[in-house]
Coordinates of C-alpha atoms in Angstrom, one line a residue:
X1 CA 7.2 112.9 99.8
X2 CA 8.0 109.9 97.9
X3 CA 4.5 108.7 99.0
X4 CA 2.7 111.5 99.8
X5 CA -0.9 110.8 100.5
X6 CA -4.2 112.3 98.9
X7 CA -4.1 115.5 101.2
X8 CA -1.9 118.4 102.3
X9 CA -2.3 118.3 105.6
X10 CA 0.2 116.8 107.8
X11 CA 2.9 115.6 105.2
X12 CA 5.6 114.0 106.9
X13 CA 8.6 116.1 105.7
X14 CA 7.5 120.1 105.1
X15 CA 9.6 120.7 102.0
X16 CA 10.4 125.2 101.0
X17 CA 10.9 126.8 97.3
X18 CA 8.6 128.4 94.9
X19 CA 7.1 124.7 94.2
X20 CA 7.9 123.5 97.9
X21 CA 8.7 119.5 96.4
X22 CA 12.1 117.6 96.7
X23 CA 10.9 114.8 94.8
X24 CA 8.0 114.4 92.0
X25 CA 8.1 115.1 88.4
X26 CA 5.6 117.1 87.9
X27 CA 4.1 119.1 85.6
X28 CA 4.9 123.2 85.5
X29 CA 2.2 124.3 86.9
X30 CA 3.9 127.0 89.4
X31 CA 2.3 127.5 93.1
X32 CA 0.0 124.9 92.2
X33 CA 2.8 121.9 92.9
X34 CA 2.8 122.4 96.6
X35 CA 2.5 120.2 98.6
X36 CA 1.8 116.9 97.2
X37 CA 0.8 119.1 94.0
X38 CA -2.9 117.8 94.7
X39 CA -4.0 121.6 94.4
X40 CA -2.4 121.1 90.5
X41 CA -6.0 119.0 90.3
X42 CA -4.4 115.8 89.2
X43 CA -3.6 113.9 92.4
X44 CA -1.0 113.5 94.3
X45 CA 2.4 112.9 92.7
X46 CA 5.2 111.4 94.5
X47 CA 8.7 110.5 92.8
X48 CA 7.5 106.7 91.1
X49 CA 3.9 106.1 90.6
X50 CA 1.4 107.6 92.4
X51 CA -0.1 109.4 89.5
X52 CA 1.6 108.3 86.9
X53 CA -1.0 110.1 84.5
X54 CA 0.3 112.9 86.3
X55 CA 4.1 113.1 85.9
X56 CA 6.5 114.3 83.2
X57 CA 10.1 112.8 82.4
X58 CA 10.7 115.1 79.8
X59 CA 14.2 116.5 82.1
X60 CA 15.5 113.0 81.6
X61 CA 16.3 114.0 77.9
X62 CA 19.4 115.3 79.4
X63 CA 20.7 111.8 80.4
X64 CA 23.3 113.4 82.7
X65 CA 20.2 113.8 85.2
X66 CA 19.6 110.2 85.1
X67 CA 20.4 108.5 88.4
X68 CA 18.1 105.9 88.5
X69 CA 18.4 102.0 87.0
X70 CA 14.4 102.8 86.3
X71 CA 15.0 105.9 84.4
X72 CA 15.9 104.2 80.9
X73 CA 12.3 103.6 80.8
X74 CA 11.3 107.3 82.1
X75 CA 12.7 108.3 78.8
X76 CA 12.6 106.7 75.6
X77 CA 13.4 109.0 72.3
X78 CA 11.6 107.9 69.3
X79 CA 13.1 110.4 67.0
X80 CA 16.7 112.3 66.8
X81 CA 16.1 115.3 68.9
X82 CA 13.5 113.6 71.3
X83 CA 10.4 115.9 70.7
X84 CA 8.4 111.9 70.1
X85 CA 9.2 110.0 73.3
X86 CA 7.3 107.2 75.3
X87 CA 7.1 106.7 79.3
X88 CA 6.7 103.5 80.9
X89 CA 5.0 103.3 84.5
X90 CA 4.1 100.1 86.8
X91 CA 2.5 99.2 89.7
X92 CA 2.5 95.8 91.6
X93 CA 0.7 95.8 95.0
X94 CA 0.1 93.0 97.1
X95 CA -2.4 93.7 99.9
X96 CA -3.8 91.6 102.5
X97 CA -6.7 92.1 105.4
X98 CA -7.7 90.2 108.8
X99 CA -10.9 90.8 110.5
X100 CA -12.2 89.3 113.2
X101 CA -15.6 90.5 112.9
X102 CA -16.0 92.1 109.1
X103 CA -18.5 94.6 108.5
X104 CA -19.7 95.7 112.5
X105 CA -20.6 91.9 113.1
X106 CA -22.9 91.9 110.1
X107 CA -20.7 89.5 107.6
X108 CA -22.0 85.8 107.9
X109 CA -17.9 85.3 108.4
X110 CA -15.5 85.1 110.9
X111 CA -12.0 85.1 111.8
X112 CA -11.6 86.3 108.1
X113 CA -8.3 86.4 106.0
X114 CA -8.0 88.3 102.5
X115 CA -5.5 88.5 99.9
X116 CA -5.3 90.4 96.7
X117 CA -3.0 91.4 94.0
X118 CA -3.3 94.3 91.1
X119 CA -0.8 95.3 88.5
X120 CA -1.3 98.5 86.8
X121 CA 1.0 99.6 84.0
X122 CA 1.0 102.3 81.4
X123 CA 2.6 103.9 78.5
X124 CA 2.6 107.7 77.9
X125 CA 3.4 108.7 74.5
X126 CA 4.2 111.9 73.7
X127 CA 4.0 113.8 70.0
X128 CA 6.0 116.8 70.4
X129 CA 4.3 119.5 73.2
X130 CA 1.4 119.9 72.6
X131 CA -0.6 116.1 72.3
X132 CA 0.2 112.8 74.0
X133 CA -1.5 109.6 74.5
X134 CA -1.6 107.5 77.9
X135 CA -2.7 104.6 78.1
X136 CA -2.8 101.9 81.3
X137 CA -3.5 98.3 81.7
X138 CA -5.1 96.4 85.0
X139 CA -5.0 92.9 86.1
X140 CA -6.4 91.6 89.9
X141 CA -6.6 88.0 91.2
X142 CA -8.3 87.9 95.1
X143 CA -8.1 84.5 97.6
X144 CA -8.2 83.8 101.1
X145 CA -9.7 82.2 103.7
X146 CA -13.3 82.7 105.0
X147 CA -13.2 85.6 102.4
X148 CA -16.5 87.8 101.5
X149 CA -17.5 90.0 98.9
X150 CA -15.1 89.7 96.2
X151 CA -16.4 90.7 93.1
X152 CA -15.4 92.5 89.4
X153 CA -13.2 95.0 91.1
X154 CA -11.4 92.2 92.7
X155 CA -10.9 89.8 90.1
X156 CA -10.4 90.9 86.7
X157 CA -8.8 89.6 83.6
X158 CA -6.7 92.1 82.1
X159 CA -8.5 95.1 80.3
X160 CA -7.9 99.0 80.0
X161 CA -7.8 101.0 83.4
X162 CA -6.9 103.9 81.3
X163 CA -6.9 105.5 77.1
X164 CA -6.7 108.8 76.8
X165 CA -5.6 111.8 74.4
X166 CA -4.7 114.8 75.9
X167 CA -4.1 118.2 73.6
X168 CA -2.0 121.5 74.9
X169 CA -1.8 125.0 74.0
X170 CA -1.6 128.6 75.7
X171 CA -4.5 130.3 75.7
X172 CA -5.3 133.7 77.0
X173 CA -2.0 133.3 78.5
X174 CA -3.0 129.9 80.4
X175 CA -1.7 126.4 80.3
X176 CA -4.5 125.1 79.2
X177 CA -5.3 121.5 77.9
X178 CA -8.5 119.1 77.0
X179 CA -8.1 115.2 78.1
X180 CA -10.7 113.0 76.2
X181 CA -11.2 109.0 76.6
X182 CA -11.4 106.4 79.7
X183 CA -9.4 108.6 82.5
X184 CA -9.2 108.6 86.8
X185 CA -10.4 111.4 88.2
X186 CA -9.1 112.6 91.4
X187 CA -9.9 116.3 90.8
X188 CA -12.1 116.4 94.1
X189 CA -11.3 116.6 97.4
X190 CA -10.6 113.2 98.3
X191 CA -12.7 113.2 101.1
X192 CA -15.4 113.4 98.8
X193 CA -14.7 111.3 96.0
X194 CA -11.0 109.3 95.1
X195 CA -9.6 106.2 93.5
X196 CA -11.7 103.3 95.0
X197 CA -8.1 102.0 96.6
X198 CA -9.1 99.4 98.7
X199 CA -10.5 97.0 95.7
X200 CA -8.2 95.8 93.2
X201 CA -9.9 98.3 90.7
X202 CA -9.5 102.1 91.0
X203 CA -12.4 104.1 89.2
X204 CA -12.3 105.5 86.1
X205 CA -14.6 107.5 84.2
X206 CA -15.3 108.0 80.2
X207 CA -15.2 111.3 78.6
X208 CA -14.0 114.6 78.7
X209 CA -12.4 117.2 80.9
X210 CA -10.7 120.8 80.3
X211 CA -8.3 123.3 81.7
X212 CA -6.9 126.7 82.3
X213 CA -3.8 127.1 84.9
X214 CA -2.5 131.1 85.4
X215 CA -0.2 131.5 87.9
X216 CA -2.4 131.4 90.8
X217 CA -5.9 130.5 89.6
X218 CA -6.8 127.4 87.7
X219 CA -10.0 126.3 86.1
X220 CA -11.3 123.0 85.4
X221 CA -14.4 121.4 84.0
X222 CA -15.5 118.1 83.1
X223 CA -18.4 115.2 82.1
X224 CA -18.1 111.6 82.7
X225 CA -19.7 108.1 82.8
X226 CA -18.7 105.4 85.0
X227 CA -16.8 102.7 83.5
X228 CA -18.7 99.3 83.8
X229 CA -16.4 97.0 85.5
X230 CA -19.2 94.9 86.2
X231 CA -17.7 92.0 83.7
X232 CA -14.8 89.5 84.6
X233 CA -13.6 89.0 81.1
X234 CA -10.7 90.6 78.9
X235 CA -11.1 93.8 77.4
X236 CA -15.1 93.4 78.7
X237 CA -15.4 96.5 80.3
X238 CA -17.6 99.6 78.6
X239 CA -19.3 102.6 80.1
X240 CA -22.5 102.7 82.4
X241 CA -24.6 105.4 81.8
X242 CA -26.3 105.1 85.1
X243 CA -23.9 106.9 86.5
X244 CA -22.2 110.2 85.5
X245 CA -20.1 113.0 86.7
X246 CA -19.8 116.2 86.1
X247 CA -19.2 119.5 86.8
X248 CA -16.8 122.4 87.6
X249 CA -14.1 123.6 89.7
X250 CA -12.1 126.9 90.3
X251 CA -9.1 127.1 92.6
X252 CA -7.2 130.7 93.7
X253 CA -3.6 130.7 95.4
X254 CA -3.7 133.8 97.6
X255 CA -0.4 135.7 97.9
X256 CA 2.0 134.2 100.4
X257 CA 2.4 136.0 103.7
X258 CA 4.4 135.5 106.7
X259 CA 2.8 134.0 109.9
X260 CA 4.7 133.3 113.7
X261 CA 7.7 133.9 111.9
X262 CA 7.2 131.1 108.7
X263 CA 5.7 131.2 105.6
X264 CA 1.7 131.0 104.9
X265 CA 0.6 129.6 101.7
X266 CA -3.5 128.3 101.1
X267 CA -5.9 127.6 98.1
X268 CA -9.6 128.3 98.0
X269 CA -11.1 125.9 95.7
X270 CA -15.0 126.8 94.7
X271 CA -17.0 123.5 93.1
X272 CA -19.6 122.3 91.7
X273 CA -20.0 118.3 91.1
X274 CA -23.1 116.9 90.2
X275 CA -24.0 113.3 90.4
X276 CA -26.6 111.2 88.5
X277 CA -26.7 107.4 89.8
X278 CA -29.4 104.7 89.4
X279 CA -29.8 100.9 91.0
X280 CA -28.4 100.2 93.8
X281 CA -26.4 103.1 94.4
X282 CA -29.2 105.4 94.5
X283 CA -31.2 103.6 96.6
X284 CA -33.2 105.2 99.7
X285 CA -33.7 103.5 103.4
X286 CA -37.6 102.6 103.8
X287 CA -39.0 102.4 107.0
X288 CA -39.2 98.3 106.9
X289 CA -35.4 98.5 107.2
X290 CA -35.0 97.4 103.0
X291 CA -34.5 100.1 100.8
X292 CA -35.9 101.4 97.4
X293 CA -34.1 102.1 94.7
X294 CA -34.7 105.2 91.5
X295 CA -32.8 107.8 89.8
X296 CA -30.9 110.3 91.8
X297 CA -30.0 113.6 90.9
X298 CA -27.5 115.0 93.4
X299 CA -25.9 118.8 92.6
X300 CA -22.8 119.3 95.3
X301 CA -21.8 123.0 95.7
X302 CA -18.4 122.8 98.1
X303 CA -15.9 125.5 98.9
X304 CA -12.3 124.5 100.9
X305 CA -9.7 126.3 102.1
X306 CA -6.7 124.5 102.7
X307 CA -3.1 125.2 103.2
X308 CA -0.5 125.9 105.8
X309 CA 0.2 129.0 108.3
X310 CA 3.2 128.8 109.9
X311 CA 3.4 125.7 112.1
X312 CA -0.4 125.5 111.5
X313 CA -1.8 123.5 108.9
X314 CA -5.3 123.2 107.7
X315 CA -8.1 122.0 105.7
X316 CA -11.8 123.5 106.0
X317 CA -14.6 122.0 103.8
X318 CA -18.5 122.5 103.3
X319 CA -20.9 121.0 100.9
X320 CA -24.4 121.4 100.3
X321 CA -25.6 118.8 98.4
X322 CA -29.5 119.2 96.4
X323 CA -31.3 117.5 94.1
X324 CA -34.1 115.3 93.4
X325 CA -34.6 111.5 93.7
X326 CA -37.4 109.7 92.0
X327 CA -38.6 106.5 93.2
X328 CA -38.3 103.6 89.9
X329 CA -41.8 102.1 90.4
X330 CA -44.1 105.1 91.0
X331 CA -41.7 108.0 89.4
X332 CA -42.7 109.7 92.5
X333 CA -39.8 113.1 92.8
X334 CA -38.4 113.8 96.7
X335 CA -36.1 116.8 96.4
X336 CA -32.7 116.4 98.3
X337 CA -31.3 118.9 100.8
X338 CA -28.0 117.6 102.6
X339 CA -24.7 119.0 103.9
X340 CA -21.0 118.0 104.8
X341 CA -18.5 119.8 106.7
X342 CA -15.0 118.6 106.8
X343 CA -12.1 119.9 108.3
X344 CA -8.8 118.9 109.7
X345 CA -6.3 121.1 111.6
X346 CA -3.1 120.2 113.2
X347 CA 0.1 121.8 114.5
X348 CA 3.3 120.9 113.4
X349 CA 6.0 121.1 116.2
X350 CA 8.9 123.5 114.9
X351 CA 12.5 122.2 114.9
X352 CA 11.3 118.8 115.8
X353 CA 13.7 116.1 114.3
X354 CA 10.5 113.5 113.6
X355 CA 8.5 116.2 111.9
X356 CA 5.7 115.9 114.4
X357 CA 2.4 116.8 113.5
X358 CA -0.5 117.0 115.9
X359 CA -4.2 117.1 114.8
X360 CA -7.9 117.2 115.2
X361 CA -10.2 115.5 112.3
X362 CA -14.2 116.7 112.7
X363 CA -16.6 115.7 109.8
X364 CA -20.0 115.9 109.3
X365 CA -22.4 114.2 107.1
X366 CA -26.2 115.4 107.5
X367 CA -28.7 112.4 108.0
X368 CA -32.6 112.0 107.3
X369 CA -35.6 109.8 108.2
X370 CA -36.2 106.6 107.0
X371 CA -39.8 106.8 108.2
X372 CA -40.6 109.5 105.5
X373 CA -41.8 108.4 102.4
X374 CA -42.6 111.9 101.1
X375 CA -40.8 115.3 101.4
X376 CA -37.5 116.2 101.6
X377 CA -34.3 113.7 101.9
X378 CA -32.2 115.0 104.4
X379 CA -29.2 112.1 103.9
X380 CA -26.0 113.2 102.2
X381 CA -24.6 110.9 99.8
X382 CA -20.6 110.2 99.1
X383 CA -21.7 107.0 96.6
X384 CA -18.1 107.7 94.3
X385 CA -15.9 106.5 97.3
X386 CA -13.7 108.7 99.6
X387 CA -9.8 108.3 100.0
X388 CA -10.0 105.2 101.7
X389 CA -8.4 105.6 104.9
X390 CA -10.0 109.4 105.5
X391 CA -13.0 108.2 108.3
X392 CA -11.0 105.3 109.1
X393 CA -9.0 102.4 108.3
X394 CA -11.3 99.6 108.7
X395 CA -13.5 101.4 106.0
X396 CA -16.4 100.6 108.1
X397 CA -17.8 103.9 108.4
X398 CA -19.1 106.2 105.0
X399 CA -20.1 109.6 104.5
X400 CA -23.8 109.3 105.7
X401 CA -25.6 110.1 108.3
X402 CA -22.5 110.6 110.6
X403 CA -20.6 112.9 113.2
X404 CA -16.9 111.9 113.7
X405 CA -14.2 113.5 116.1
X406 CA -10.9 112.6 115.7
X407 CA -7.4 113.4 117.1
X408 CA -4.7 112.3 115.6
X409 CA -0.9 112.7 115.8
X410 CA 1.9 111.7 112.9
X411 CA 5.6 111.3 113.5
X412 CA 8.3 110.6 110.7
X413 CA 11.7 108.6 111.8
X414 CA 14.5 107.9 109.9
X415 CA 13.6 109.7 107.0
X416 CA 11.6 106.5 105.6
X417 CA 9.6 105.6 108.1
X418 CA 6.1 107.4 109.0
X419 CA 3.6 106.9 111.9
X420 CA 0.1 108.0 112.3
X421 CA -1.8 107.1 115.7
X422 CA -5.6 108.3 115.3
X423 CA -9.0 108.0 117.7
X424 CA -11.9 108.4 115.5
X425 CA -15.3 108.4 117.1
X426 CA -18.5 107.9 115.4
X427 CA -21.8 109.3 116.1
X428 CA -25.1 108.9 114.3
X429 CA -26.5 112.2 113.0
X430 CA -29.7 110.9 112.9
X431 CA -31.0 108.5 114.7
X432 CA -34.1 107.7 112.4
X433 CA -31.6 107.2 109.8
X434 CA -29.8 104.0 109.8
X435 CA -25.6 103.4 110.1
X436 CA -24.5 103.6 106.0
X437 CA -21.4 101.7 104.6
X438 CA -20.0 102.1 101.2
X439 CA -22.6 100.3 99.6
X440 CA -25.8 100.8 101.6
X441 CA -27.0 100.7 105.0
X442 CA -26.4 98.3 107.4
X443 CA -28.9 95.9 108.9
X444 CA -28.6 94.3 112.3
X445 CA -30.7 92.0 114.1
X446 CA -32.7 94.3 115.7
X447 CA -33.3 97.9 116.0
X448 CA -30.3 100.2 116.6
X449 CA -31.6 103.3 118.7
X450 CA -28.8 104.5 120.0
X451 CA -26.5 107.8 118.4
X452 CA -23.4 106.9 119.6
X453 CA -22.3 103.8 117.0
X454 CA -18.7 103.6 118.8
X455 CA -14.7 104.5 118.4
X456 CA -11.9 103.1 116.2
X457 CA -8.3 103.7 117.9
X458 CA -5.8 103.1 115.0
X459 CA -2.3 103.4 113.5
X460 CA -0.7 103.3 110.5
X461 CA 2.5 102.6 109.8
X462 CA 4.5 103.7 106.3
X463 CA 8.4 102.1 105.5
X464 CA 9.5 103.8 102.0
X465 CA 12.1 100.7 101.7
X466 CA 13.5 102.3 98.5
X467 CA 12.5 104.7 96.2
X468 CA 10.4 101.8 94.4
X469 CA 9.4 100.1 97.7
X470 CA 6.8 100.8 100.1
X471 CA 5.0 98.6 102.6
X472 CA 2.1 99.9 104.8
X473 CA 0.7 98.3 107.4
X474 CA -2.9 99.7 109.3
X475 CA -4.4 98.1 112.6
X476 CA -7.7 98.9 114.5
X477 CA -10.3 98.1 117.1
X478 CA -13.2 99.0 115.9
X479 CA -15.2 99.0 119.3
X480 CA -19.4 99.1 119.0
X481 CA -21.5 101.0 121.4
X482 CA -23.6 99.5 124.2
X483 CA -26.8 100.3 122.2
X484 CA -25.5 98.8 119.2
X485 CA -24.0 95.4 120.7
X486 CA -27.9 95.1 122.0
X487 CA -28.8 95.4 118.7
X488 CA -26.7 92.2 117.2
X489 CA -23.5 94.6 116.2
X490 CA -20.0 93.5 117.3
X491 CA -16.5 95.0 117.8
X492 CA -13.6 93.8 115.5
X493 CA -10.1 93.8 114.8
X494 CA -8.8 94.6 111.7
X495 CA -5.4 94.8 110.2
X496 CA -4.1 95.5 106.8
X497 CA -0.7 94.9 105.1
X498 CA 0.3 96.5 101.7
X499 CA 3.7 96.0 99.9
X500 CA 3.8 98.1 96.5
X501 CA 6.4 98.1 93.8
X502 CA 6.1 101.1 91.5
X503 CA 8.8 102.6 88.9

């Protein structure tokens, strides 16, 4: 729990209480702070860092509860009986990849070794209850050998990852609040949109959002622009207003029962999350294998129910996605029609000393026809980047045109160490729609007309050194299909080390 990741499901300790968390400093907000607190609609919050945005130190104004060197920066009064205090947060991460065929054998590279660095650290300033500022700074340098495709969100000089107000008040007997500036949003389920984690750069978004929390139903709305980290120079970065997000969500913690002799405990989230994108992002396949880019309108109606039952724990998800897309040269509108269903559901052995947690990933992401140039699109979009180790560690695969099965089992030893062994396979939905990756499609030598694209075995293994110390470390095989080997794809290796400092 001190580094719980962006989902519910399969935690490796189960922790009991009214707020179910032995570590986090969370805000109040009831039922809603299980978990991970992700259902609280802020992201997951661990004890240092994860969300700093997210966390309140307002308990260490009793400094007998300090019992950490860190926390004389937790809390700093600014006046005599500390209603004006500040917060200081930090993050250092040092990651590194190998690949011995990047990108499905479609990289011009080899044999290719990457390095990066990011430091991300804020202030939070608070004026009494009810208004508080939080603003965080970024910095990321990237080197290697035989690297590829570093870009803005790899390198960048130090600017603002963060600035934002944030007022409070009861209302209607809800804790309600309105956040307005350059935030991250990680309201979503993070299958569907997160953090951009693997780049340097997380996303962040300009404008507002607004919400209500009662004791068991929450509501939250919001409208964004993209920030514009296009630019590598300091303080450089703005909004782009080709790209905004908006929407709606409301989120309903059923009454707690009793299930094979354990607790049950779920939330039901209803959504709606529009998209509008232009350029690159919005581009469509054509049938000569390029693509054509215009102005996307993409309206996301979800529902998920996710939660625990007993041993059992789940996560169930649908989306159907609509819309319209208009081609930039001719303005000629295709309406959209797409769906994703997600779900993962696993079984957590009782009274098992390594909290072992067995489960079966399935996800769904509808496809279309490259070969239509009129009519409806039938390809389902995820363009604001998934939780980056969701489909699968090598980050190969995206939320397009896909089927993917995936078993999965997690173990935790020694209290700080964690292991997940998974065995995604990947499937296209359609196979007149091409193989997507985050940014596009890919293109091989020659025509792929196979469905089955291949399987990634992989494991990840989590050390929480100390409280402020983490290292990661993810390896896979991604291994390609018959049909696509023929048509000039390859299988890889791929391994990934992270070591993270946060306070």
């Amino acid at each position: 729990m001190i580094y719980p990741h962006a989902t519910p499901v399969g935690q490796p300790v189960r922790t009991t209480g009214a707020q179910g968390r032995l570590y986090g400093r969370q805000y109040d907000w009831g039922v809603f702070n299980r978990g991970n607190g992700e259902a609280a609609g802020f992201g997951p919050v661990g004890r240092y860092g994860i969300a700093p945005w997210a966390e309140d130190w307002s308990r260490l104004r009793q400094t007998g509860k300090r019992s950490d060197p860190f926390d004389i920066l937790k809390f700093i009064p600014l006046n005599k009986d500390g209603s004006v205090w500040l917060s200081f947060s930090g993050e250092t991460r040092a990651r590194n990849w190998f690949e011995s065929r990047p990108g499905l054998g479609t990289q011009k590279v080899n044999d290719s070794g990457r390095f990066a660095v990011r430091n991300l650290y804020g202030a939070d300033l608070h004026l009494g209850s009810h208004v508080r500022l939080f603003g965080q700074l970024i910095n990321g340098n990237a080197g290697g050998w035989r690297p590829y495709s570093y870009g803005s969100t790899y390198r960048k000089k130090l600017d603002m990852q963060q600035a934002f107000i944030e007022f409070k008040w009861t209302m209607l007997h809800a804790k309600s609040g309105f956040l307005f500036g350059r935030q991250q949003f990680v309201g979503a389920p993070s299958y569907m949109m997160y953090n951009r984690e693997t780049p340097n750069v997380p996303l962040s978004w300009n404008g507002f959002r607004g919400y209500m929390v009662w004791p068991r139903f929450r509501i939250d709305g919001w409208d964004f622009v993209q920030t514009d980290d296009s630019h590598n120079k300091m303080f450089h970065d703005g909004e782009n207003y080709n790209n905004r997000l908006y929407g709606f969500n409301f989120t309903w913690a059923p009454p707690d029962g009793r299930f094979m002799h354990d607790r049950t405990y779920s939330f039901l989230d209803l959504f709606y999350i529009g998209y509008k994108l232009a350029g690159r992002n919005s581009a469509v396949a054509t049938p000569t294998n390029g693509s054509s880019e215009g102005f996307n309108t993409r309206n996301n109606f979800g529902v998920r129910w996710h939660g625990l039952a007993g041993p059992f724990e789940f996560s169930l998800g649908g989306i159907w996605q609509g819309g319209v897309f208009r081609y930039a040269r001719t303005n000629q509108a295709r309406n959209v029609s797409g769906y994703a269903i997600n779900t993962l559901v696993g079984y957590r052995i009782p009274k098992n000393p390594f909290h072992t947690f067995l489960g079966l990933q399935t996800d769904v992401y509808s496809g279309g026809n490259k070969n239509k140039t009129s009519g409806t699109i039938g390809t389902y979009i995820s363009p604001f980047n998934p939780q980056t180790n969701y489909l699968d560690t090598t980050t190969y695969m995206t939320g397009s045109n896909l089927i993917s099965f995936a078993p999965l089992i997690k173990a935790t030893f020694l209290k700080s160490v964690s292991l997940q062994v998974k065995y995604p396979l990947f499937w296209r939905y359609s196979t007149q729609d091409p193989i997507y990756k985050s940014s596009g499609f890919y293109k091989f030598t020659q025509d792929f007309n196979g469905k089955f694209i291949g399987m990634a075995p992989q494991a990840a293994l989590a050390w929480q050194i100390t409280d402020h110390l983490s290292w990661t470390q993810y390896v896979s095989r991604f291994m390609t299909s018959h049909a696509l080997n023929k048509a000039g794809g390859s299988s890889g290796t791929y391994y990934q080390s992270n070591f993270v400092f946060r306070f």
